[in-house]
Amino acid sequence: TYVPIPLLGTFLRIFFPIPTALIFLRWGRRSALICACVTTLLIAVLMGPPRSIQFLMPYGAVGVILGGLWKRRVNWAVSMGWSVIVMALGFWFQLNLLSLLVGTDLWLYINRQITGFLDWVVVKLGLLLQPDLVVVQLCAVGLIFLNAFLYILLVHLVAWLVFDRIGVSIPDPPLWLQTFLEYPDE
C-alpha cells in the first residue's frame, strides 16, 4: 500500500512469509508465533485491522507452517502441499472478509469474470456451447489453487536462495527443479 510502484508492491509480497519462517528455523515455534502476532499488530496500527487480518491469514500462517516443515527437513512436495492448502484457505478467508466489508458477494464477481473468459474462449474456438455453472466454479477453484501453487513455489525458491546465502539450510528442491534451474545437487 505504501509503495508507489504497483508492481514493486506485488513483488514484495513474495517475502511476506519468509521472515516468520526464518525466525522459526532459528529460534523455534514460540518465537515464530510471536513474530506473526507482533507483525499483525504492527500492521493493524499502521494500516488498520482489516489489512492486519489479511496479513495473518494466510501469510503469517504460511510462514509458521513453512518454518515448522523446513525445520523437520520435510521435502518440498509436502511443504508445498500444506502451504498451498493454507494459501487457498487464506484466499477464501480474505474473499469473505472483503465481501463483508464491501457489502457485495465477491465470489459472484469472480464467477462472472470467469464466465466472460470462458465465453470468449468458446467463441474463439468456434464452439456452439455455453459454459455450465459447474465448469465455471471448477475453473474458479482451479485458478485459486494454481495461483497458490505458483506463489508457494516462488516463495520456496526465494527462501532456498536467500537462506543458503545467510547460512540457514532448508531442504533442497526436487531433482527435476534443480535440473531445470541447472543447479547441481550437492
GROMACS .gro file of C-alpha atoms in nm:
model
  186
    1THR     CA    1   0.000   0.000   0.000
    2TYR     CA    2   0.280   0.243   0.083
    3VAL     CA    3   0.496   0.152  -0.217
    4PRO     CA    4   0.420   0.397  -0.501
    5ILE     CA    5   0.510   0.149  -0.776
    6PRO     CA    6   0.228  -0.110  -0.808
    7LEU     CA    7   0.440  -0.394  -0.948
    8LEU     CA    8   0.703  -0.349  -0.677
    9GLY     CA    9   0.438  -0.400  -0.408
   10THR     CA   10   0.327  -0.720  -0.578
   11PHE     CA   11   0.687  -0.836  -0.599
   12LEU     CA   12   0.746  -0.767  -0.229
   13ARG     CA   13   0.450  -0.993  -0.142
   14ILE     CA   14   0.683  -1.287  -0.212
   15PHE     CA   15   0.877  -1.203   0.103
   16PHE     CA   16   0.582  -1.186   0.346
   17PRO     CA   17   0.609  -1.539   0.494
   18ILE     CA   18   0.990  -1.567   0.475
   19PRO     CA   19   1.088  -1.372   0.793
   20THR     CA   20   0.847  -1.572   1.008
   21ALA     CA   21   0.982  -1.898   0.863
   22LEU     CA   22   1.339  -1.780   0.928
   23ILE     CA   23   1.254  -1.699   1.290
   24PHE     CA   24   1.103  -2.047   1.329
   25LEU     CA   25   1.419  -2.205   1.190
   26ARG     CA   26   1.648  -2.007   1.419
   27TRP     CA   27   1.451  -1.971   1.744
   28GLY     CA   28   1.159  -2.211   1.733
   29ARG     CA   29   0.782  -2.220   1.716
   30ARG     CA   30   0.706  -1.986   2.004
   31SER     CA   31   0.920  -1.709   1.855
   32ALA     CA   32   0.761  -1.755   1.513
   33LEU     CA   33   0.411  -1.731   1.660
   34ILE     CA   34   0.510  -1.417   1.850
   35CYS     CA   35   0.659  -1.275   1.529
   36ALA     CA   36   0.337  -1.337   1.337
   37CYS     CA   37   0.127  -1.179   1.613
   38VAL     CA   38   0.355  -0.875   1.655
   39THR     CA   39   0.365  -0.822   1.278
   40THR     CA   40  -0.014  -0.842   1.269
   41LEU     CA   41  -0.041  -0.585   1.549
   42LEU     CA   42   0.209  -0.354   1.378
   43ILE     CA   43   0.014  -0.372   1.053
   44ALA     CA   44  -0.306  -0.305   1.249
   45VAL     CA   45  -0.153   0.015   1.387
   46LEU     CA   46  -0.009   0.129   1.053
   47MET     CA   47  -0.280   0.020   0.811
   48GLY     CA   48  -0.584  -0.083   1.013
   49PRO     CA   49  -0.734  -0.409   1.138
   50PRO     CA   50  -0.863  -0.538   0.801
   51ARG     CA   51  -0.514  -0.529   0.649
   52SER     CA   52  -0.360  -0.691   0.955
   53ILE     CA   53  -0.609  -0.978   0.942
   54GLN     CA   54  -0.534  -1.015   0.571
   55PHE     CA   55  -0.165  -1.049   0.658
   56LEU     CA   56  -0.214  -1.301   0.937
   57MET     CA   57  -0.428  -1.524   0.721
   58PRO     CA   58  -0.257  -1.650   0.501
   59TYR     CA   59   0.097  -1.502   0.512
   60GLY     CA   60   0.163  -1.528   0.885
   61ALA     CA   61   0.016  -1.878   0.896
   62VAL     CA   62   0.216  -1.987   0.591
   63GLY     CA   63   0.536  -1.851   0.747
   64VAL     CA   64   0.482  -2.053   1.065
   65ILE     CA   65   0.389  -2.368   0.872
   66LEU     CA   66   0.685  -2.340   0.634
   67GLY     CA   67   0.925  -2.278   0.922
   68GLY     CA   68   0.799  -2.587   1.105
   69LEU     CA   69   0.812  -2.809   0.799
   70TRP     CA   70   1.156  -2.686   0.694
   71LYS     CA   71   1.291  -2.737   1.046
   72ARG     CA   72   1.175  -3.100   1.026
   73ARG     CA   73   1.351  -3.125   0.685
   74VAL     CA   74   1.028  -3.223   0.508
   75ASN     CA   75   1.060  -3.246   0.130
   76TRP     CA   76   0.919  -2.978  -0.098
   77ALA     CA   77   0.617  -3.180  -0.207
   78VAL     CA   78   0.480  -3.198   0.147
   79SER     CA   79   0.569  -2.841   0.246
   80MET     CA   80   0.425  -2.705  -0.077
   81GLY     CA   81   0.112  -2.915  -0.041
   82TRP     CA   82   0.034  -2.786   0.308
   83SER     CA   83   0.124  -2.430   0.213
   84VAL     CA   84  -0.095  -2.436  -0.097
   85ILE     CA   85  -0.389  -2.555   0.114
   86VAL     CA   86  -0.330  -2.276   0.367
   87MET     CA   87  -0.294  -2.016   0.089
   88ALA     CA   88  -0.619  -2.132  -0.074
   89LEU     CA   89  -0.798  -2.121   0.262
   90GLY     CA   90  -0.646  -1.778   0.318
   91PHE     CA   91  -0.785  -1.664  -0.016
   92TRP     CA   92  -1.134  -1.783   0.086
   93PHE     CA   93  -1.094  -1.608   0.420
   94GLN     CA   94  -0.985  -1.283   0.254
   95LEU     CA   95  -1.262  -1.308  -0.004
   96ASN     CA   96  -1.526  -1.349   0.267
   97LEU     CA   97  -1.374  -1.071   0.477
   98LEU     CA   98  -1.366  -0.831   0.183
   99SER     CA   99  -1.718  -0.933   0.080
  100LEU     CA  100  -1.835  -0.850   0.431
  101LEU     CA  101  -1.654  -0.515   0.433
  102VAL     CA  102  -1.766  -0.414   0.084
  103GLY     CA  103  -2.119  -0.545   0.122
  104THR     CA  104  -2.111  -0.739  -0.205
  105ASP     CA  105  -2.057  -1.106  -0.273
  106LEU     CA  106  -1.720  -1.104  -0.447
  107TRP     CA  107  -1.746  -1.475  -0.531
  108LEU     CA  108  -2.023  -1.385  -0.774
  109TYR     CA  109  -1.796  -1.122  -0.929
  110ILE     CA  110  -1.519  -1.381  -0.975
  111ASN     CA  111  -1.768  -1.622  -1.133
  112ARG     CA  112  -1.889  -1.352  -1.373
  113GLN     CA  113  -1.532  -1.277  -1.479
  114ILE     CA  114  -1.454  -1.644  -1.538
  115THR     CA  115  -1.782  -1.688  -1.727
  116GLY     CA  116  -1.685  -1.399  -1.953
  117PHE     CA  117  -1.342  -1.551  -2.009
  118LEU     CA  118  -1.485  -1.894  -2.085
  119ASP     CA  119  -1.739  -1.737  -2.325
  120TRP     CA  120  -1.452  -1.562  -2.501
  121VAL     CA  121  -1.256  -1.891  -2.529
  122VAL     CA  122  -1.563  -2.074  -2.663
  123VAL     CA  123  -1.620  -1.803  -2.927
  124LYS     CA  124  -1.252  -1.804  -3.030
  125LEU     CA  125  -1.261  -2.183  -3.068
  126GLY     CA  126  -1.580  -2.158  -3.273
  127LEU     CA  127  -1.781  -2.389  -3.047
  128LEU     CA  128  -2.155  -2.361  -3.006
  129LEU     CA  129  -2.192  -2.417  -2.634
  130GLN     CA  130  -2.230  -2.222  -2.317
  131PRO     CA  131  -2.017  -2.292  -2.007
  132ASP     CA  132  -2.211  -2.466  -1.732
  133LEU     CA  133  -2.215  -2.326  -1.378
  134VAL     CA  134  -2.024  -2.629  -1.250
  135VAL     CA  135  -1.750  -2.572  -1.509
  136VAL     CA  136  -1.726  -2.205  -1.411
  137GLN     CA  137  -1.700  -2.292  -1.042
  138LEU     CA  138  -1.437  -2.562  -1.107
  139CYS     CA  139  -1.234  -2.317  -1.316
  140ALA     CA  140  -1.253  -2.060  -1.036
  141VAL     CA  141  -1.135  -2.308  -0.773
  142GLY     CA  142  -0.869  -2.440  -1.010
  143LEU     CA  143  -0.735  -2.090  -1.072
  144ILE     CA  144  -0.725  -2.020  -0.699
  145PHE     CA  145  -0.520  -2.335  -0.639
  146LEU     CA  146  -0.297  -2.261  -0.940
  147ASN     CA  147  -0.230  -1.911  -0.805
  148ALA     CA  148  -0.150  -2.054  -0.461
  149PHE     CA  149   0.078  -2.321  -0.611
  150LEU     CA  150   0.278  -2.072  -0.819
  151TYR     CA  151   0.308  -1.833  -0.526
  152ILE     CA  152   0.430  -2.103  -0.288
  153LEU     CA  153   0.674  -2.238  -0.547
  154LEU     CA  154   0.820  -1.889  -0.582
  155VAL     CA  155   0.838  -1.848  -0.203
  156HIS     CA  156   1.021  -2.181  -0.176
  157LEU     CA  157   1.271  -2.081  -0.445
  158VAL     CA  158   1.337  -1.737  -0.296
  159ALA     CA  159   1.374  -1.882   0.055
  160TRP     CA  160   1.607  -2.154  -0.072
  161LEU     CA  161   1.831  -1.900  -0.243
  162VAL     CA  162   1.823  -1.640   0.036
  163PHE     CA  163   1.859  -1.883   0.327
  164ASP     CA  164   2.154  -2.052   0.158
  165ARG     CA  165   2.337  -1.719   0.150
  166ILE     CA  166   2.278  -1.644   0.519
  167GLY     CA  167   2.375  -1.989   0.639
  168VAL     CA  168   2.034  -2.137   0.712
  169SER     CA  169   1.952  -2.454   0.525
  170ILE     CA  170   1.617  -2.577   0.407
  171PRO     CA  171   1.558  -2.897   0.213
  172ASP     CA  172   1.683  -2.894  -0.144
  173PRO     CA  173   1.432  -2.867  -0.427
  174PRO     CA  174   1.333  -3.178  -0.619
  175LEU     CA  175   1.585  -3.306  -0.871
  176TRP     CA  176   1.370  -3.204  -1.168
  177LEU     CA  177   1.363  -2.845  -1.042
  178GLN     CA  178   1.736  -2.844  -0.978
  179THR     CA  179   1.786  -2.971  -1.332
  180PHE     CA  180   1.553  -2.701  -1.462
  181LEU     CA  181   1.747  -2.437  -1.270
  182GLU     CA  182   2.078  -2.601  -1.368
  183TYR     CA  183   2.177  -2.613  -1.004
  184PRO     CA  184   2.384  -2.924  -0.923
  185ASP     CA  185   2.277  -3.144  -0.632
  186GLU     CA  186   2.539  -3.133  -0.358
   0.00000   0.00000   0.00000
